Each structure stands twice: as C-alpha cells, then as structure tokens.
CSV table of C-alpha atoms in Angstrom, one decimal:
chain,number,residue,atom,x,y,z
I,1,MET,CA,-15.9,-25.4,-1.0
I,2,ILE,CA,-16.2,-21.7,-1.6
I,3,LYS,CA,-18.2,-21.2,-5.0
I,4,LYS,CA,-15.8,-18.9,-6.9
I,5,ILE,CA,-16.8,-15.5,-9.6
I,6,ALA,CA,-15.6,-14.4,-12.0
I,7,VAL,CA,-15.2,-10.5,-11.9
I,8,THR,CA,-13.4,-7.3,-13.3
I,9,LEU,CA,-11.9,-5.3,-10.6
I,10,LYS,CA,-11.3,-1.8,-11.4
I,11,PRO,CA,-7.4,-0.7,-11.0
I,12,TYR,CA,-6.0,0.4,-7.7
I,13,ASN,CA,-5.1,4.1,-7.9
I,14,ARG,CA,-1.4,4.4,-6.0
I,15,VAL,CA,-0.7,7.9,-5.1
I,16,PRO,CA,2.6,9.0,-3.8
I,17,PHE,CA,0.7,9.7,-0.2
I,18,VAL,CA,-2.0,7.9,1.2
I,19,TYR,CA,-3.8,11.3,2.2
I,20,GLN,CA,-4.0,12.4,-1.4
I,21,LYS,CA,-7.0,10.4,-1.4
I,22,LEU,CA,-9.2,11.4,1.1
I,23,LYS,CA,-11.6,14.3,0.8
I,24,ILE,CA,-12.7,16.6,4.1
I,25,CYS,CA,-16.7,17.5,3.1
I,26,ARG,CA,-16.5,21.9,3.7
I,27,ASN,CA,-20.3,21.4,5.8
I,28,CYS,CA,-19.4,18.9,8.3
I,29,ARG,CA,-15.5,18.4,8.3
I,30,HIS,CA,-16.3,14.4,8.2
I,31,PHE,CA,-13.5,13.2,5.5
I,32,THR,CA,-13.9,10.4,3.0
I,33,VAL,CA,-11.2,8.4,1.2
I,34,LEU,CA,-13.9,7.1,-1.6
I,35,GLY,CA,-14.2,9.7,-3.2
I,36,GLU,CA,-18.2,9.8,-3.3
I,37,ARG,CA,-19.3,12.9,-4.6
I,38,ASP,CA,-21.9,13.6,-1.0
I,39,CYS,CA,-21.1,13.9,1.8
I,40,MET,CA,-22.3,10.1,3.7
I,41,SER,CA,-21.8,12.1,6.9
I,42,CYS,CA,-23.7,14.5,6.1
I,43,GLY,CA,-25.5,14.3,3.1
I,44,LYS,CA,-24.5,17.9,1.5
I,45,THR,CA,-24.4,17.6,-2.3
I,46,GLY,CA,-21.1,18.3,-3.8
I,47,GLY,CA,-19.5,19.2,-0.3
I,48,LEU,CA,-16.4,17.0,-0.9
I,49,GLN,CA,-13.0,18.9,-1.8
I,50,PRO,CA,-9.3,16.9,-1.5
I,51,VAL,CA,-7.2,17.7,1.7
I,52,GLU,CA,-4.3,18.9,-0.1
I,53,LYS,CA,-7.1,21.7,-2.4
I,54,ARG,CA,-9.0,22.6,1.5
I,55,ALA,CA,-5.0,23.0,3.2
I,56,ALA,CA,-3.5,24.7,-0.2
I,57,GLY,CA,-6.5,27.1,0.1
I,58,ILE,CA,-6.0,27.8,4.2
I,59,VAL,CA,-2.4,28.7,3.0
I,60,ARG,CA,-3.6,30.4,0.0
I,61,ARG,CA,-5.9,32.8,2.3
I,62,ASP,CA,-3.3,33.6,5.1
I,63,GLN,CA,-0.9,34.9,2.6
I,64,TRP,CA,-3.5,37.2,1.0
I,65,LEU,CA,-4.3,38.0,4.8
I,66,THR,CA,-0.5,38.3,5.6
I,67,GLY,CA,-0.3,40.7,2.4
I,68,LEU,CA,-3.3,43.1,3.0
I,69,ILE,CA,-2.2,44.0,6.7
I,70,LEU,CA,0.9,44.5,4.9
I,71,LEU,CA,-0.9,47.0,2.4
I,72,LEU,CA,-2.8,48.7,5.1
I,73,LEU,CA,0.1,49.4,7.1
I,74,ILE,CA,1.5,51.1,4.0
I,75,VAL,CA,-1.9,53.3,3.7
I,76,ILE,CA,-2.0,54.5,7.4
I,77,GLY,CA,1.8,54.9,7.1
I,78,LEU,CA,0.9,57.3,4.0
I,79,LEU,CA,-1.4,59.0,5.5
I,80,PHE,CA,0.3,60.0,8.5
I,81,SER,CA,3.4,60.5,6.6
I,82,ALA,CA,4.9,64.3,7.4
I,83,SER,CA,7.0,64.7,4.4
I,84,ALA,CA,7.5,64.2,0.3
I,85,LEU,CA,10.6,62.1,2.1
I,86,GLN,CA,8.9,59.6,4.3
I,87,THR,CA,6.5,58.9,1.8
I,88,VAL,CA,9.1,58.2,-0.7
I,89,LEU,CA,11.2,56.1,2.1
I,90,LEU,CA,7.5,54.7,3.2
I,91,ILE,CA,6.4,53.9,-0.7
I,92,ALA,CA,10.0,52.3,-0.7
I,93,ALA,CA,10.4,50.3,2.8
I,94,GLY,CA,6.7,48.9,1.6
I,95,ALA,CA,7.8,47.8,-2.3
I,96,ALA,CA,11.3,45.6,-0.1
I,97,ALA,CA,8.6,43.9,2.2
I,98,ALA,CA,5.9,42.8,-0.7
I,99,ALA,CA,9.6,41.8,-2.4
I,100,LEU,CA,10.5,39.9,0.4
I,101,LEU,CA,6.9,38.6,1.7
I,102,TRP,CA,6.3,36.8,-2.2
I,103,THR,CA,9.7,35.4,-2.6
I,104,LEU,CA,9.7,33.7,1.2
I,105,SER,CA,5.8,32.5,0.3
I,106,LYS,CA,6.6,31.2,-3.3
I,107,ARG,CA,9.4,29.4,-2.0
I,108,PHE,CA,7.9,27.8,1.9
I,109,THR,CA,4.6,27.5,0.6
I,110,PRO,CA,5.1,23.5,-0.6
I,111,ALA,CA,6.5,23.3,3.4
I,112,LEU,CA,3.6,25.6,4.9
I,113,ARG,CA,0.9,23.0,2.6
I,114,ARG,CA,2.1,19.8,4.4
I,115,ILE,CA,2.3,21.9,7.8
I,116,GLN,CA,-1.3,22.7,7.0
I,117,LEU,CA,-2.3,19.4,6.8
I,118,GLN,CA,-0.3,18.1,9.0
I,119,LYS,CA,-2.5,20.6,11.9
I,120,MET,CA,-5.8,19.4,10.1
I,121,PHE,CA,-6.0,15.6,10.4
I,122,GLN,CA,-4.3,17.1,14.1
I,123,GLN,CA,-7.9,19.1,14.2
I,124,TYR,CA,-10.1,17.0,12.6
I,125,SER,CA,-9.1,13.4,13.9
I,126,TYR,CA,-12.5,12.7,14.9
I,127,GLU,CA,-13.9,13.1,12.1
I,128,LEU,CA,-11.0,11.7,9.8
I,129,ALA,CA,-11.4,8.7,12.4
I,130,SER,CA,-15.4,9.1,12.4
I,131,GLY,CA,-15.2,9.8,8.7
I,132,LEU,CA,-13.7,6.3,7.7
I,133,ALA,CA,-15.9,3.6,9.9
I,134,ILE,CA,-18.8,5.5,8.2
I,135,ASP,CA,-17.1,4.8,4.7
I,136,HIS,CA,-16.8,1.3,6.1
I,137,GLN,CA,-20.5,1.3,6.9
I,138,ALA,CA,-20.9,1.9,3.5
I,139,ALA,CA,-18.9,-0.9,2.0
I,140,ILE,CA,-20.5,-3.5,4.3
I,141,ARG,CA,-24.0,-2.0,3.0
I,142,VAL,CA,-22.9,-2.6,-0.7
I,143,PHE,CA,-21.8,-6.1,0.8
I,144,GLN,CA,-25.4,-6.6,1.6
I,145,GLU,CA,-26.3,-5.4,-2.1
I,146,GLY,CA,-24.4,-8.4,-3.4
I,147,ASP,CA,-21.4,-6.4,-5.0
I,148,LYS,CA,-18.7,-8.1,-4.1
I,149,PRO,CA,-16.7,-6.6,-6.3
I,150,ARG,CA,-17.1,-2.8,-5.5
I,151,THR,CA,-17.4,-4.1,-1.8
I,152,TYR,CA,-14.0,-4.9,-2.5
I,153,GLU,CA,-13.1,-1.7,-3.8
I,154,MET,CA,-14.4,0.5,-0.8
I,155,LEU,CA,-12.0,-1.6,1.7
I,156,ARG,CA,-9.6,-1.7,-0.7
I,157,GLU,CA,-9.2,2.4,-0.5
I,158,ILE,CA,-10.4,2.4,3.0
I,159,GLY,CA,-7.6,-0.3,4.3
I,160,SER,CA,-4.4,2.6,2.8
I,161,LEU,CA,-5.8,4.6,5.7
I,162,VAL,CA,-7.0,1.8,8.1
I,163,HIS,CA,-4.2,-1.1,9.2
I,164,ASN,CA,-5.9,-3.7,11.1
I,165,ASP,CA,-6.6,-7.1,10.6
I,166,GLN,CA,-10.4,-7.2,10.8
I,167,LEU,CA,-10.3,-4.8,7.4
I,168,LYS,CA,-7.6,-7.5,6.2
I,169,LEU,CA,-9.4,-10.2,6.9
I,170,GLU,CA,-12.4,-8.4,5.8
I,171,GLN,CA,-10.6,-8.3,2.0
I,172,ILE,CA,-8.5,-11.5,1.9
I,173,MET,CA,-11.9,-13.2,2.3
I,174,LEU,CA,-13.8,-11.3,-0.4
I,175,LEU,CA,-10.6,-12.1,-2.5
I,176,GLN,CA,-11.0,-15.4,-2.0
I,177,THR,CA,-14.2,-15.4,-3.7
I,178,PHE,CA,-13.3,-14.4,-7.0
I,179,GLN,CA,-11.6,-16.4,-9.9
I,180,LEU,CA,-8.3,-14.8,-9.5
I,181,ARG,CA,-6.1,-14.0,-12.8
I,182,LYS,CA,-2.6,-13.0,-13.5
I,183,ASP,CA,-3.6,-9.4,-14.9
I,184,MET,CA,-6.1,-8.3,-12.3
I,185,ASP,CA,-4.5,-5.1,-10.1
I,186,LEU,CA,-4.1,-7.4,-7.1
I,187,MET,CA,-1.8,-6.9,-3.9
I,188,LEU,CA,-0.5,-8.9,-0.9
I,189,GLU,CA,1.9,-7.0,1.0
I,190,PRO,CA,-1.0,-4.6,1.8
I,191,LEU,CA,-2.9,-7.2,3.2
I,192,LEU,CA,-0.2,-9.0,5.6
I,193,MET,CA,-1.3,-9.1,8.9
I,194,ASP,CA,0.3,-9.8,12.9
I,195,SER,CA,-1.8,-13.0,13.9
I,196,PHE,CA,-1.7,-16.4,12.0
I,197,SER,CA,-4.7,-16.8,8.9
I,198,PRO,CA,-5.3,-19.5,7.0
I,199,ASP,CA,-7.5,-17.5,5.0
I,200,LEU,CA,-4.6,-15.0,4.4
I,201,VAL,CA,-2.2,-18.6,4.4
I,202,ALA,CA,-4.5,-19.8,1.6
I,203,TYR,CA,-4.6,-16.3,-0.6
I,204,ILE,CA,-0.6,-16.0,-0.6
I,205,GLY,CA,-0.7,-19.9,-2.3
I,206,GLU,CA,-2.6,-18.3,-4.5
I,207,MET,CA,-0.9,-15.4,-5.5
I,208,ALA,CA,2.6,-18.5,-5.4
I,209,LYS,CA,0.8,-19.7,-8.7
I,210,ILE,CA,-0.2,-17.2,-10.5
I,211,ARG,CA,1.7,-13.3,-9.1
I,212,ARG,CA,5.0,-14.8,-7.7
I,213,ASP,CA,6.3,-11.3,-7.8
I,214,LEU,CA,4.1,-10.4,-4.9
I,215,ILE,CA,5.3,-12.2,-3.2
I,216,LYS,CA,8.7,-10.5,-1.4
I,217,GLU,CA,10.9,-10.3,2.0
I,218,ASN,CA,7.8,-9.7,4.4
I,219,THR,CA,5.8,-12.6,3.0
I,220,PHE,CA,8.4,-15.1,3.4
I,221,ARG,CA,8.8,-13.8,6.6
I,222,TYR,CA,5.2,-13.9,7.3
I,223,MET,CA,5.7,-17.4,6.0
I,224,LEU,CA,8.7,-18.5,8.0
I,225,GLN,CA,7.3,-17.5,11.0
I,226,HIS,CA,4.2,-19.6,11.3
I,227,GLU,CA,5.2,-22.3,9.7
I,228,MET,CA,4.5,-24.7,12.1
I,229,TYR,CA,0.7,-23.8,11.8
I,230,ILE,CA,1.2,-23.4,8.5
I,231,LEU,CA,1.8,-27.4,8.0
I,232,ASN,CA,-0.8,-28.2,10.5
I,233,MET,CA,-3.4,-27.0,6.8
I,234,PRO,CA,-4.7,-29.8,5.1
I,235,ASN,CA,-2.5,-28.0,2.5
I,236,GLY,CA,0.1,-26.4,4.5
I,237,GLU,CA,3.4,-27.9,3.1
I,238,THR,CA,2.2,-27.4,-0.6
I,239,VAL,CA,1.8,-23.5,0.0
I,240,LEU,CA,5.3,-23.4,1.3
I,241,ALA,CA,6.9,-25.2,-1.2
I,242,ALA,CA,5.4,-23.1,-3.6
I,243,VAL,CA,6.4,-19.9,-1.7
I,244,ALA,CA,10.0,-21.9,-1.6
I,245,GLY,CA,9.2,-21.5,-5.2
I,246,ALA,CA,8.9,-18.2,-5.7
I,247,ALA,CA,12.0,-17.5,-3.6
I,248,VAL,CA,13.8,-18.6,-6.6
I,249,ARG,CA,12.8,-15.9,-8.4
I,250,LYS,CA,15.9,-14.1,-7.2
I,251,SER,CA,19.4,-14.7,-5.8
I,252,ARG,CA,19.0,-12.2,-3.2
I,253,TYR,CA,15.6,-13.9,-1.5
I,254,MET,CA,17.5,-17.4,-2.6
I,255,THR,CA,20.8,-15.8,-0.4
I,256,MET,CA,18.0,-14.5,2.5
I,257,TYR,CA,15.8,-18.0,3.1
I,258,PRO,CA,18.0,-20.8,2.5
I,259,TYR,CA,16.5,-22.7,5.6
I,260,LEU,CA,13.0,-22.4,2.7
I,261,LEU,CA,14.7,-24.0,0.2
I,262,ILE,CA,16.5,-26.7,2.0
I,263,ARG,CA,12.9,-27.9,4.0
I,264,TYR,CA,11.0,-27.4,0.5
I,265,ALA,CA,13.3,-28.3,-2.2
I,266,ARG,CA,12.5,-32.0,-2.7
I,267,LEU,CA,9.0,-30.6,-3.4
I,268,LEU,CA,10.1,-27.7,-6.2
I,269,PRO,CA,8.5,-28.2,-9.2
I,270,LYS,CA,11.6,-28.9,-12.1
I,271,ASP,CA,11.8,-25.5,-14.0
I,272,ARG,CA,11.8,-24.3,-10.2
I,273,PHE,CA,14.5,-26.8,-9.2
I,274,LEU,CA,16.5,-26.5,-12.2
I,275,ARG,CA,16.8,-22.7,-11.1
I,276,LEU,CA,17.8,-23.4,-7.2
I,277,TYR,CA,20.9,-26.2,-8.5
I,278,LYS,CA,22.1,-23.7,-11.0
I,279,PHE,CA,22.7,-21.2,-8.0
I,280,ALA,CA,23.4,-23.7,-5.6
I,281,LYS,CA,25.8,-24.8,-8.1
I,282,SER,CA,27.3,-21.8,-7.8
I,283,ALA,CA,28.0,-21.8,-4.3
I,284,ARG,CA,29.3,-25.0,-4.4
I,285,SER,CA,29.0,-25.4,-0.3
I,286,GLY,CA,26.6,-25.0,2.8
I,287,PRO,CA,23.4,-26.7,4.1
I,288,LEU,CA,21.8,-25.2,1.2
I,289,TYR,CA,24.4,-26.7,-1.1
I,290,ASP,CA,24.7,-30.1,0.0
I,291,GLU,CA,21.0,-30.4,0.0
I,292,VAL,CA,20.7,-29.6,-3.4
I,293,MET,CA,23.1,-31.8,-4.2
I,294,ARG,CA,21.3,-34.3,-2.6
I,295,ILE,CA,18.1,-34.1,-5.0
I,296,TYR,CA,19.9,-33.4,-8.2
I,297,GLU,CA,21.6,-37.2,-7.5
I,298,GLU,CA,18.3,-38.8,-6.2
I,299,LYS,CA,16.2,-37.3,-8.8
I,300,PHE,CA,17.5,-35.5,-11.8
I,301,LYS,CA,21.3,-36.5,-12.1
I,302,TRP,CA,20.2,-38.2,-15.9
I,303,ASP,CA,18.1,-35.4,-16.5
I,304,PRO,CA,19.5,-33.7,-19.7
I,305,ASP,CA,18.1,-30.3,-18.7
I,306,PHE,CA,20.6,-30.5,-16.1
I,307,GLN,CA,23.6,-31.7,-18.2
I,308,ASN,CA,24.7,-28.0,-18.8
I,309,ALA,CA,23.3,-26.4,-15.9
C-alpha cells in the first residue's frame, strides 16, 4: 500500500488562454511554461519574456516602422515639392494618412497580436516542443531530488499545454501519494485518458468522496466506457457506486445517466438514495423509477426520512 504524505499544493493559476503561461527566451527562442527566471535551454539569465509581450513588441515595432516609412515619404515629398500649394497638399495628405494609420492601428492591434502569436508558434514549433520537453526533464530532476509536491506542480503546468496519457498518468500517480483534502486546488477532467487506467479510476473514486463537484459529464462517460474493466478491479463496484452518488448531485446528470444509477442505486448511501428517490418519484415512470421504487420497498419503506419525501 502506498504511504500517503501530507502536502501543501500551490493554487493552480488559471488563465483565459493556456498560451498566456508560455515564455520565450530572447536568446535561443526556446519556450517554457514553468515561469522560471533563467532559460533552462541556453542558461541566459533574465532572458525569458511572456509570449504575449513578445508578440505585442513585434506588432508595435512593425507599426513604428510603418509610421517611419510614411514620415520618410512625406519628407521626401516636401524636398521635391515644386510650389507652396504642393507643399500644403502634401502636408494635408500626410496628416490624413497618419490619422488613418493611427485609427487602424488602434482598432486592429488586438487582432494583429493574435496573428503574430500564431506566426510565432508556427515559426518556432520545434523550439516550442523542445522547450516543453526540457521542462519535463526539469520536473523529473525535481522528483529525483525528492520534492514530489513541486514535481506535481511542474507537471500540472506542462500538462496545460501537453495532452498525452503518459503525462496525465505521472500526475495521477503523484496525487495518489498525497493525502488529498477538500480544500486543495485539485482537478479531474484534464487528467482523463483515452485508455483504461486503474490509477485514474482509483483517483476518480477518491474525488467521488471528497470533491463530487469535479465529477462531470466526461468523467461519467469514461466510467461507463470502461465499466467492465472497472468491475474487475478489487474495489471497482464501490468506485462505480461512488460515481453514481456524484451523479445524484444534479437532476441533469440523473436524466443523462439513468442506467448508471439503475445498476448501482442499491449501493448508494441513504442520503444519496433519498435524493435519487425524490427525483425518480417526480418522474413516476421509466426503468429508473421502477428500480428506485423496488429498492425503496425493500430497504426504506418504513424509514421516517422517506415518509414526507
């Protein structure tokens, strides 16, 4: 049995777009998601810059360059103007062009920054993949040094951009060595895999006990997809019953996954079954209603908590 350790995990920094976590090295152009001060690829001190800031700087440079070219054209025109009228017209045209350029720049700068970000990721795709691989190696070194909480935090950051089962499994196996608490900033759906994993199922079972709110539609689908494999696990039926208990949390889940509830309603704790009973009673028909009424007659018919439900 794995000996679980008490840990404190830093809250996960959630951002609107995951690329906002990325930094790029001014020197070697390698990326990192760990937010370190020094580049782990070339070792340059203070060389890292957020990718959004880098893209904004390139767009700003291009805008200044366009403005300078316009100014240069106006100056050349003034030098070669043949009359005062041409000079006045040129100045007026230059002022109008500058105003138009300023207006367009102000309006389209956000879109230009997004386009520049996309170009940057395409142009430096190798450096992006290589940088994230270096981040992963850094996490492995921290693990070998014995700092499991820091290793998990690093893998969690890398996992926001790298979505593969191996990285998810590494996070899950680390989490299974921690004493997990309700007040921790935990996650579940980002760790769901394509294939069946007993470690993931065990983690889902623990979340069903302490953080039912994390069990959502993708988790229910995962458990149903791999139900036969889960039932072959030593505590598989118990985990499925706990997940069924989490489905009772919302009417929408009870409507979407009735057969999960039909199969494991008999194993639900009294408070969970009471909630399911109230829902099924309002429906008054269907396979779920029939099964819930059968269990009610068998186990809870004389229970006072059910009399006024």
